Amino acid sequence: HRFPGMLSRVAAMMGGRRLAMLLVVVVGIGQVAHAFQLSASERMAAEHITMLSQTAFGRQQLQRLLSKEEVRREELEMLSGVGGDMNQEEEMLDSSTREGKGFKVPFYPGNSTVFNPMKSKTFRVVPKQMFLLGYADNTHLKGFQGHDVVQLGDFFVDTKFGAITDCNSPDFNGVDGIVGFGMPVQHQAAPPPPSGFGGMMPGGGGGGQPPATLPLPLLFAMTDPSVKNNARNHMLQRRAFSFMSTDDAAEIQLGGYDPDSIDGRMFLTPSITVNDYVVVALSLKFGEVELLNFTPKNPRLRYLPAIMDSGTSCLVIPDNTMNGLLKESPYAKWKGIVKKTHKPVVKDTFHLNIAGAIFDIDYSDWWLSLSNQSCVQTAPAGFGGILVGDVLFRRYLVLFDLRHYPETVVIGIGKQSKTYVPAKHHETIAKVPAYKRKPLNISAEHAPKSYKAPMATDRIGIWNQEDTQYFINLTVGNPRQKFTVIFDTGSSVFGIFTRCIPTAPSYGTCTFGGGSSGGTGMLVEGAIMVLSVAVLLCIGGIMLNMWVRKRHDKQEALARAKAKGKNPSNSNYGPERLAGMYGAVP
């Protein structure tokens, strides 16, 4: 319904050029977009960005529009797919019932630091809110929702989080939870999957249990404009962050990005959805060989969606023709060039074209020297696009600008400066270090089935674990309890491993100790209520009995006092009574 107005603005923005091609009806890409769950407006946005990216003039206009500090929302809306159909709920709920085969490596809860709600003065249980997530690989996270002060870097907020009391997956060995910096779930019943951990679906909610919902992502809670700074809240002013990685370290820049961390200018492009960080990929070359040979001649249809996801190690590309959108399989063509994926005969560079800008992925980035494996994988069946993970973050800083969410989300990409030192002090940037784990082995050529520019004010360091997972430190509670959690831009989940407590229901087993266990949490909660009522009744009965006894004693004392006036000896057999019975007493 906004498209006619968009056309007039686009025409004016592009110097009056005729944009008749924008009216072409989309046919060929319908199936691909559906597989990726793009709405009609999102496809339209992607096609418009594709058109602008074809010429130098269009790219200049796109950068000029996006680089403005304050942009008109109407102009941004034409560059991002706002609204549209979100009919993923039934499909994702159905898929949540499909379980995997289990795990070869067990989960060791003793290696995790666990939040103890009983030690926090500010902790509260969120009434009637369970936290329950299931994954396609049989992973589950179960618990309740809590409310407490959470601090990340210099900022803290009193917010909700998932108190995870039951976990069974070895993916979480040695960590204490997960914090997703993705966008909020549009439909609570169908949260988007966090890449790198299998397809996440919601579960539970039946059998009289409260509904399973997801708390607001931490980034959105810390930038909520309705919350003011006070003793429990020190808010981040701009809803934006940047992420970068090196071979063994990483960093989050809160509030935007540090210009000193990149060489040259930041390239900006809109995300074509407000559900995931998705950009338009126009081309992917290996050396001089084009891997994305599109079938349509219409330039509007010559693109693939590409997700920017920190939870993914490798470059994930299709191994099919995408229902005829491509002339041949990109992965098969690449494999035909390198011959052996574990010992490639050609060690060339990937050149990824995102909205008209070229980004290089060198051989040193896609080859894992420690395990002699290539970090290039095939996309899961039904995934209609490309997944760009750590292979890009290691050489580029990526900006995620959500200041105008949900009208639009802007993605920025800049080449990392070789002279930049992570966590370097900046007057307006908050930086938090991160930590990284390097992979010793990529188990398969296939990706897991899990995928469906302001200045910063804080920097957060990240551990980069096995080039797959990144870790950051945060605190919860008062006094603060410190935890190391997985950082993931492909997820909106925020959960901390937590001890069970008697005042909150537990679902599953109490993996991390404390409280009740099993599915009897609600029964225990009811038993506690009954016991409390019984204690109150007992106390009431005791007080009533004491009052009756006291009243009786008082009446008896009054009776004795009256009798004492007639019977000074205060004895039943005193001289007065004897005198009445036997006459005068000698």
XYZ file of C-alpha atoms in Angstrom:
586
model
C 0.000 0.000 0.000
C 3.025 2.290 0.327
C 4.524 1.336 -3.027
C 3.012 4.105 -5.239
C 4.398 6.720 -2.872
C 7.727 4.926 -2.825
C 7.977 5.080 -6.612
C 7.573 8.836 -6.674
C 10.230 9.289 -3.988
C 12.598 6.861 -5.686
C 12.129 8.638 -9.004
C 12.950 11.963 -7.389
C 15.920 10.442 -5.549
C 17.372 8.992 -8.770
C 17.168 12.230 -10.694
C 13.873 11.594 -12.443
C 14.943 8.357 -14.125
C 12.112 6.145 -15.280
C 11.638 3.116 -13.047
C 9.208 1.137 -15.127
C 11.084 -2.075 -14.342
C 10.038 -1.732 -10.728
C 6.500 -2.599 -11.791
C 7.476 -5.980 -13.231
C 5.568 -8.773 -11.538
C 7.689 -11.262 -9.601
C 7.284 -14.828 -10.784
C 10.470 -16.872 -10.843
C 11.707 -16.161 -7.345
C 8.463 -16.921 -5.550
C 9.474 -20.396 -4.483
C 12.910 -19.327 -3.288
C 11.530 -16.450 -1.275
C 8.932 -18.703 0.292
C 11.617 -21.157 1.352
C 13.403 -18.292 3.050
C 10.106 -16.911 4.386
C 10.374 -13.510 2.707
C 7.131 -11.615 2.554
C 5.951 -9.821 -0.564
C 7.140 -6.462 0.759
C 10.520 -7.965 1.696
C 10.962 -9.380 -1.809
C 10.031 -6.001 -3.233
C 12.640 -4.320 -1.024
C 15.317 -6.820 -2.059
C 14.538 -6.312 -5.741
C 14.648 -2.528 -5.364
C 18.051 -2.676 -3.637
C 19.236 -5.042 -6.378
C 18.223 -2.502 -8.999
C 19.975 0.380 -7.236
C 23.118 -1.712 -6.862
C 23.456 -2.309 -10.611
C 24.870 1.147 -11.367
C 27.424 3.414 -9.736
C 24.852 6.216 -9.609
C 22.318 4.020 -7.814
C 24.936 2.842 -5.302
C 25.930 6.432 -4.590
C 22.325 7.406 -4.002
C 21.846 4.421 -1.684
C 24.926 5.308 0.374
C 23.967 8.987 0.463
C 20.536 8.149 1.806
C 21.735 5.682 4.441
C 24.705 7.732 5.649
C 22.500 10.592 6.873
C 22.400 10.779 10.661
C 18.636 11.408 10.639
C 16.836 9.928 7.666
C 13.192 10.163 6.720
C 11.359 7.046 7.776
C 9.339 7.008 4.555
C 12.541 6.753 2.520
C 13.886 3.976 4.693
C 10.657 2.020 4.504
C 10.992 1.688 0.747
C 14.395 0.037 1.286
C 13.301 -2.511 3.863
C 10.509 -5.059 3.890
C 8.195 -3.762 6.596
C 5.143 -5.797 7.490
C 4.135 -8.576 5.137
C 3.055 -12.092 5.916
C 4.553 -13.808 8.931
C 2.897 -17.201 8.532
C 5.750 -19.307 9.922
C 4.126 -20.266 13.204
C 2.425 -23.525 12.228
C 5.422 -24.808 10.258
C 7.864 -24.109 13.076
C 5.571 -25.545 15.717
C 5.134 -28.704 13.662
C 8.892 -29.034 13.237
C 9.374 -28.715 16.980
C 8.039 -32.240 17.416
C 10.788 -33.762 15.292
C 13.595 -34.863 17.576
C 17.188 -35.752 16.773
C 19.121 -38.878 17.641
C 20.713 -37.547 20.798
C 24.273 -36.572 21.601
C 27.538 -38.494 21.604
C 29.035 -36.126 24.199
C 27.087 -35.515 27.423
C 26.333 -32.142 28.944
C 28.337 -31.472 32.130
C 26.401 -28.990 34.290
C 29.212 -28.952 36.853
C 31.368 -26.979 34.385
C 28.915 -24.066 34.331
C 28.515 -21.196 36.762
C 24.888 -21.089 37.897
C 22.758 -18.134 38.959
C 21.415 -18.446 42.501
C 18.258 -16.302 42.807
C 18.229 -16.693 46.601
C 21.454 -14.660 46.853
C 20.125 -11.668 44.909
C 18.255 -8.915 46.772
C 16.576 -7.680 43.592
C 15.427 -10.959 42.012
C 11.723 -11.580 41.341
C 9.919 -14.469 39.674
C 7.795 -13.446 36.679
C 4.342 -14.878 37.472
C 2.877 -17.481 35.128
C 5.685 -17.270 32.530
C 7.628 -20.370 31.592
C 10.811 -20.482 29.501
C 10.828 -23.459 27.165
C 12.759 -23.910 23.926
C 13.331 -26.985 21.782
C 15.871 -27.532 19.031
C 15.775 -29.790 15.988
C 18.832 -31.712 17.255
C 16.924 -32.695 20.443
C 18.414 -29.888 22.538
C 16.053 -28.329 25.046
C 16.240 -25.369 27.421
C 13.590 -25.301 30.129
C 12.848 -23.132 33.116
C 10.930 -20.109 34.281
C 11.300 -16.367 33.743
C 13.018 -14.122 36.235
C 13.402 -10.373 36.668
C 16.652 -8.819 37.908
C 19.390 -6.284 37.172
C 21.584 -7.378 34.235
C 24.822 -5.551 33.430
C 26.798 -5.664 30.160
C 29.854 -3.441 29.957
C 29.059 -0.069 31.499
C 25.297 -0.440 31.071
C 22.719 -2.221 33.226
C 18.948 -2.659 33.217
C 16.317 -4.258 35.436
C 14.800 -6.715 32.953
C 13.358 -10.164 32.346
C 15.474 -13.168 31.368
C 15.065 -16.884 30.948
C 16.038 -18.729 34.140
C 17.175 -22.014 32.550
C 16.925 -24.851 35.052
C 17.203 -27.756 32.593
C 19.669 -28.166 29.691
C 20.805 -31.329 27.919
C 23.076 -30.203 25.066
C 26.902 -30.442 24.986
C 26.878 -27.254 22.872
C 26.552 -25.442 26.208
C 29.418 -27.228 27.979
C 31.603 -24.766 29.856
C 29.262 -21.786 29.427
C 26.539 -20.283 31.576
C 23.810 -19.329 29.102
C 23.165 -17.437 25.878
C 22.531 -13.796 24.969
C 21.156 -13.115 21.503
C 21.577 -9.725 19.849
C 19.033 -10.527 17.167
C 15.757 -8.700 16.684
C 12.701 -9.438 18.854
C 10.462 -12.308 17.875
C 7.525 -10.956 15.897
C 5.351 -13.926 16.938
C 6.219 -15.291 20.369
C 4.994 -18.724 19.349
C 7.550 -18.915 16.543
C 10.952 -17.472 17.532
C 13.648 -17.348 14.820
C 16.370 -20.004 15.111
C 19.771 -19.090 16.638
C 22.270 -20.243 14.034
C 24.889 -22.690 15.179
C 22.620 -24.572 17.620
C 20.100 -26.341 15.462
C 16.656 -25.109 14.509
C 15.168 -23.586 17.611
C 11.440 -23.884 18.106
C 9.251 -23.069 21.094
C 7.720 -25.903 23.030
C 5.410 -26.609 25.916
C 2.423 -24.608 26.896
C 0.086 -27.596 27.170
C -1.149 -29.605 30.073
C -2.205 -26.587 32.091
C 1.269 -25.053 32.002
C 1.691 -21.319 31.390
C 2.552 -20.262 27.820
C 6.189 -20.223 26.710
C 7.323 -16.759 25.676
C 10.698 -15.138 25.118
C 11.887 -12.177 27.176
C 12.820 -8.999 25.317
C 16.359 -9.301 23.852
C 18.944 -7.669 26.111
C 19.940 -5.023 23.544
C 16.324 -3.868 23.246
C 15.846 -3.884 27.029
C 18.992 -1.766 27.482
C 17.776 0.772 24.890
C 14.108 0.949 25.892
C 13.246 4.681 25.622
C 10.511 4.348 28.245
C 13.036 3.398 30.947
C 14.896 6.243 32.645
C 18.278 6.134 34.338
C 18.080 5.379 38.053
C 19.682 3.148 40.664
C 18.711 -0.010 38.743
C 19.031 1.247 35.156
C 21.882 2.862 33.245
C 20.597 2.861 29.684
C 22.387 2.703 26.322
C 21.222 5.739 24.360
C 21.504 4.400 20.792
C 20.102 1.032 19.689
C 23.073 -0.031 17.584
C 26.140 -2.218 17.928
C 29.103 -3.409 15.902
C 30.871 -6.725 15.905
C 34.369 -7.686 14.806
C 36.618 -10.687 15.250
C 40.281 -11.548 14.828
C 41.893 -14.975 14.657
C 41.667 -15.383 18.432
C 39.702 -12.457 19.874
C 36.629 -10.346 19.203
C 34.816 -7.233 20.321
C 31.342 -5.718 20.584
C 31.049 -1.953 20.237
C 27.837 -0.754 21.887
C 25.974 2.243 20.497
C 27.506 2.159 17.003
C 31.068 1.736 15.758
C 34.525 3.237 16.266
C 35.793 4.839 13.009
C 39.365 3.982 14.041
C 38.554 0.269 13.815
C 38.064 0.343 10.013
C 39.991 1.523 6.965
C 38.103 3.868 4.682
C 34.364 4.430 4.801
C 31.661 2.171 6.133
C 29.498 0.583 3.410
C 25.806 0.722 4.311
C 22.890 -1.342 3.049
C 19.382 -1.988 4.424
C 18.352 -5.321 5.871
C 15.527 -6.626 3.709
C 13.691 -8.025 6.758
C 13.089 -6.904 10.326
C 13.348 -10.472 11.618
C 16.950 -11.352 10.739
C 20.001 -9.439 9.544
C 19.585 -10.184 5.829
C 21.321 -8.369 2.962
C 21.213 -8.798 -0.824
C 23.964 -10.939 -2.415
C 24.339 -10.162 -6.129
C 27.386 -12.256 -6.897
C 29.793 -14.795 -5.424
C 33.023 -15.478 -7.258
C 35.790 -17.952 -6.482
C 38.787 -16.330 -8.059
C 37.475 -15.281 -11.469
C 34.763 -17.947 -11.624
C 31.192 -16.852 -10.919
C 29.346 -19.307 -8.670
C 25.935 -17.586 -8.788
C 24.861 -17.944 -12.405
C 21.302 -16.620 -12.327
C 18.749 -17.842 -14.836
C 16.471 -14.742 -15.006
C 17.596 -11.953 -17.321
C 15.620 -9.423 -15.291
C 18.221 -7.752 -13.007
C 15.625 -7.407 -10.263
C 15.580 -11.169 -9.784
C 19.333 -11.771 -9.871
C 20.065 -11.955 -6.142
C 20.077 -14.259 -3.122
C 19.333 -13.271 0.499
C 22.412 -13.471 2.731
C 22.194 -13.686 6.541
C 24.942 -12.071 8.626
C 25.298 -14.453 11.569
C 28.031 -14.562 14.232
C 26.851 -18.020 15.314
C 28.048 -19.583 12.058
C 31.666 -20.540 11.379
C 31.740 -20.986 7.647
C 30.490 -19.706 4.327
C 27.238 -21.572 3.654
C 26.080 -21.695 0.012
C 23.349 -23.580 -1.889
C 23.979 -27.037 -3.349
C 21.061 -26.855 -5.791
C 19.630 -24.580 -8.455
C 17.118 -22.945 -6.108
C 14.125 -24.129 -8.133
C 15.624 -22.881 -11.359
C 16.793 -19.483 -10.106
C 20.399 -20.636 -10.703
C 21.736 -22.514 -13.710
C 23.839 -24.837 -11.560
C 24.688 -25.616 -7.946
C 27.182 -23.062 -6.534
C 28.646 -25.580 -4.097
C 29.020 -28.300 -6.726
C 30.735 -25.821 -9.053
C 33.152 -24.733 -6.320
C 33.857 -28.342 -5.354
C 34.587 -29.128 -8.994
C 37.251 -26.411 -8.960
C 39.008 -27.359 -5.701
C 38.557 -31.135 -6.356
C 39.037 -32.208 -2.721
C 37.546 -30.140 0.075
C 40.066 -31.499 2.591
C 42.980 -30.823 0.233
C 41.982 -28.143 -2.309
C 44.097 -27.921 -5.432
C 43.004 -24.294 -5.932
C 43.485 -21.893 -3.016
C 41.760 -18.813 -4.314
C 39.739 -15.995 -2.729
C 35.957 -15.702 -2.557
C 34.560 -12.349 -3.719
C 31.099 -11.659 -2.293
C 29.069 -8.840 -3.860
C 26.646 -7.355 -1.323
C 24.419 -4.637 -2.798
C 27.154 -3.573 -5.210
C 30.169 -3.687 -2.854
C 32.782 -6.462 -3.050
C 34.028 -8.196 0.114
C 36.897 -10.683 -0.051
C 37.172 -13.940 1.896
C 40.789 -15.073 1.587
C 42.045 -18.640 1.561
C 43.432 -18.148 5.095
C 39.893 -17.358 6.254
C 38.002 -20.255 4.661
C 40.693 -22.889 5.262
C 41.110 -24.456 8.743
C 44.791 -25.259 8.934
C 44.597 -27.051 12.290
C 42.245 -29.726 10.966
C 43.050 -29.509 7.229
C 39.454 -28.724 6.297
C 37.690 -26.131 4.230
C 35.129 -23.959 6.001
C 32.647 -23.935 3.115
C 29.381 -25.795 3.657
C 26.187 -26.579 1.806
C 22.980 -24.884 2.885
C 20.256 -27.054 4.459
C 17.343 -28.113 2.308
C 14.754 -25.374 2.047
C 17.137 -22.574 2.994
C 16.917 -20.127 0.102
C 20.070 -18.107 0.437
C 23.614 -17.686 1.717
C 24.838 -17.689 5.297
C 27.879 -15.532 6.080
C 29.594 -16.275 9.366
C 32.981 -15.962 11.037
C 34.854 -16.082 7.727
C 33.642 -12.497 7.123
C 33.691 -11.169 10.690
C 37.407 -11.984 10.967
C 38.323 -9.375 8.362
C 35.430 -6.902 8.490
C 33.648 -4.932 11.182
C 29.872 -5.266 10.811
C 27.506 -2.584 12.093
C 23.916 -3.394 13.088
C 21.987 -0.122 13.273
C 18.524 -0.590 14.825
C 17.828 3.021 15.773
C 14.866 3.113 13.382
C 13.566 -0.390 14.147
C 10.982 -1.610 13.186
C 10.746 0.763 10.221
C 14.141 -0.350 9.003
C 17.450 -1.910 10.012
C 20.721 -0.804 8.412
C 23.760 -3.080 8.040
C 27.226 -1.548 7.724
C 30.408 -3.359 6.628
C 33.907 -1.921 6.891
C 37.360 -3.382 6.358
C 39.111 -3.917 9.681
C 42.084 -1.646 10.307
C 45.306 -3.612 10.726
C 46.532 -1.084 13.275
C 43.421 -1.180 15.427
C 43.805 -2.542 18.957
C 40.611 -4.137 20.380
C 39.161 -2.496 23.488
C 41.091 0.713 22.775
C 39.583 3.587 24.753
C 37.218 5.906 22.933
C 35.399 8.952 24.330
C 31.966 8.079 22.920
C 32.320 4.321 22.390
C 31.684 1.624 24.961
C 33.622 -1.532 24.117
C 33.339 -4.984 25.629
C 35.942 -7.700 24.949
C 34.884 -11.076 23.597
C 36.493 -14.489 23.440
C 36.763 -17.012 20.667
C 37.235 -20.786 20.445
C 38.944 -22.191 17.348
C 37.468 -25.278 15.658
C 39.442 -28.466 15.589
C 36.990 -30.202 13.312
C 34.037 -29.433 11.079
C 31.902 -32.542 11.361
C 30.336 -32.353 7.903
C 30.247 -30.475 4.644
C 26.649 -29.557 5.419
C 25.559 -26.674 7.600
C 23.322 -27.508 10.593
C 19.592 -27.430 9.938
C 19.187 -24.249 11.939
C 18.782 -21.433 9.507
C 15.374 -20.524 8.368
C 26.101 4.203 11.233
C 26.286 5.749 14.587
C 29.318 5.986 16.907
C 29.552 3.384 19.653
C 29.650 4.119 23.380
C 30.912 0.863 24.878
C 33.094 -2.047 23.765
C 32.678 -5.589 24.988
C 35.388 -8.189 24.513
C 34.332 -11.597 23.274
C 35.944 -15.013 23.495
C 35.834 -16.636 20.074
C 35.469 -20.380 20.664
C 36.516 -22.754 17.895
C 35.705 -20.072 15.327
C 32.074 -21.048 15.918
C 31.019 -19.546 19.224
C 31.753 -16.205 20.808
C 31.554 -15.555 24.537
C 31.052 -12.422 26.601
C 30.876 -11.728 30.316
C 27.872 -10.174 32.025
C 26.497 -9.983 35.558
C 23.052 -10.641 37.034
C 21.608 -9.732 40.423
C 22.523 -7.678 43.478
C 25.147 -8.424 44.594
C 26.396 -9.190 41.100
C 26.920 -12.755 39.957
C 29.250 -13.077 36.948
C 28.575 -15.354 33.960
C 30.147 -16.226 30.615
C 27.479 -16.625 27.935
C 27.315 -17.374 24.214
C 26.972 -14.272 22.044
C 24.887 -14.765 18.879
C 23.567 -12.213 16.371
C 21.318 -14.878 14.846
C 19.258 -15.331 18.010
C 16.973 -13.253 20.216
C 17.192 -15.666 23.169
C 18.412 -14.418 26.554
C 18.783 -17.135 29.184
C 21.023 -17.864 32.184
C 21.562 -21.257 33.836
C 19.739 -21.058 37.184
C 19.203 -23.118 40.326
C 15.664 -24.258 40.984
C 13.970 -22.396 43.822
C 10.845 -23.345 45.810
C 8.999 -20.159 44.854
C 9.180 -20.814 41.108
C 7.949 -23.773 39.027
C 10.530 -26.013 37.373
C 9.983 -27.883 34.114
C 12.041 -30.978 33.375
C 14.808 -31.788 35.837
C 16.719 -29.373 38.031
C 19.972 -29.848 36.121
C 21.776 -27.204 38.151
C 20.472 -28.253 41.568
C 18.233 -26.637 44.134
C 14.445 -26.561 44.494
C 12.014 -29.098 43.138
C 12.667 -31.321 40.157
C 10.854 -32.997 37.360
C 7.382 -32.070 36.176
C 6.169 -31.740 39.794
C 7.113 -28.080 40.019
C 3.512 -26.961 39.853
C 2.534 -29.593 42.445
C 5.254 -28.442 44.798
C 4.172 -24.855 44.274
C 0.581 -25.888 45.151
C 1.762 -27.888 48.149
C 3.650 -24.869 49.435
C 0.497 -22.783 49.108
C -1.601 -25.387 50.938
C 1.042 -25.675 53.652
C 1.118 -21.912 54.011
C -2.663 -21.779 54.429
C -2.503 -24.619 56.960
C 0.161 -22.801 58.965
C -1.905 -19.619 58.943
C -4.972 -21.546 60.150
C -2.923 -23.181 62.896
C -1.591 -19.823 64.019
C -5.137 -18.451 63.972
C -6.382 -21.427 66.014
C -3.591 -21.018 68.561
C -4.318 -17.306 68.951
C -8.051 -18.004 69.323
C -7.347 -20.672 71.951
C -5.074 -18.305 73.856
C -7.771 -15.621 73.802
C -10.427 -18.057 75.110
C -8.107 -19.297 77.871
C -7.222 -15.761 78.839
C -10.900 -14.790 78.971
C -11.709 -17.878 81.035
C -8.879 -17.164 83.479
C -10.070 -13.605 83.838
C -13.630 -14.683 84.637
C -12.367 -17.253 87.099
C -10.241 -14.632 88.810
C -13.229 -12.326 89.146
C -15.318 -15.129 90.654
C -12.619 -15.921 93.188
C -12.307 -12.260 94.095
C -16.022 -12.097 94.876
C -15.858 -15.273 96.922
C -12.869 -13.943 98.819
C -14.977 -11.052 100.230
C -17.296 -13.577 101.915
C -14.544 -16.036 102.709
C -11.465 -14.194 103.952
C -9.543 -17.414 104.577
C -9.950 -18.175 100.908
C -10.486 -21.829 101.832
C -13.440 -24.109 101.247
C -13.002 -25.512 104.693
C -12.150 -22.333 106.627
C -13.526 -21.406 110.048
C -16.464 -19.566 108.538
C -17.835 -22.689 106.848
C -17.083 -24.853 109.833
C -18.980 -22.396 112.022
C -21.971 -22.645 109.766
C -21.873 -26.423 109.868
C -20.999 -27.190 113.475
C -21.985 -24.070 115.302
C -19.522 -21.883 117.187
C -15.909 -22.715 116.748
C -13.947 -22.798 120.000
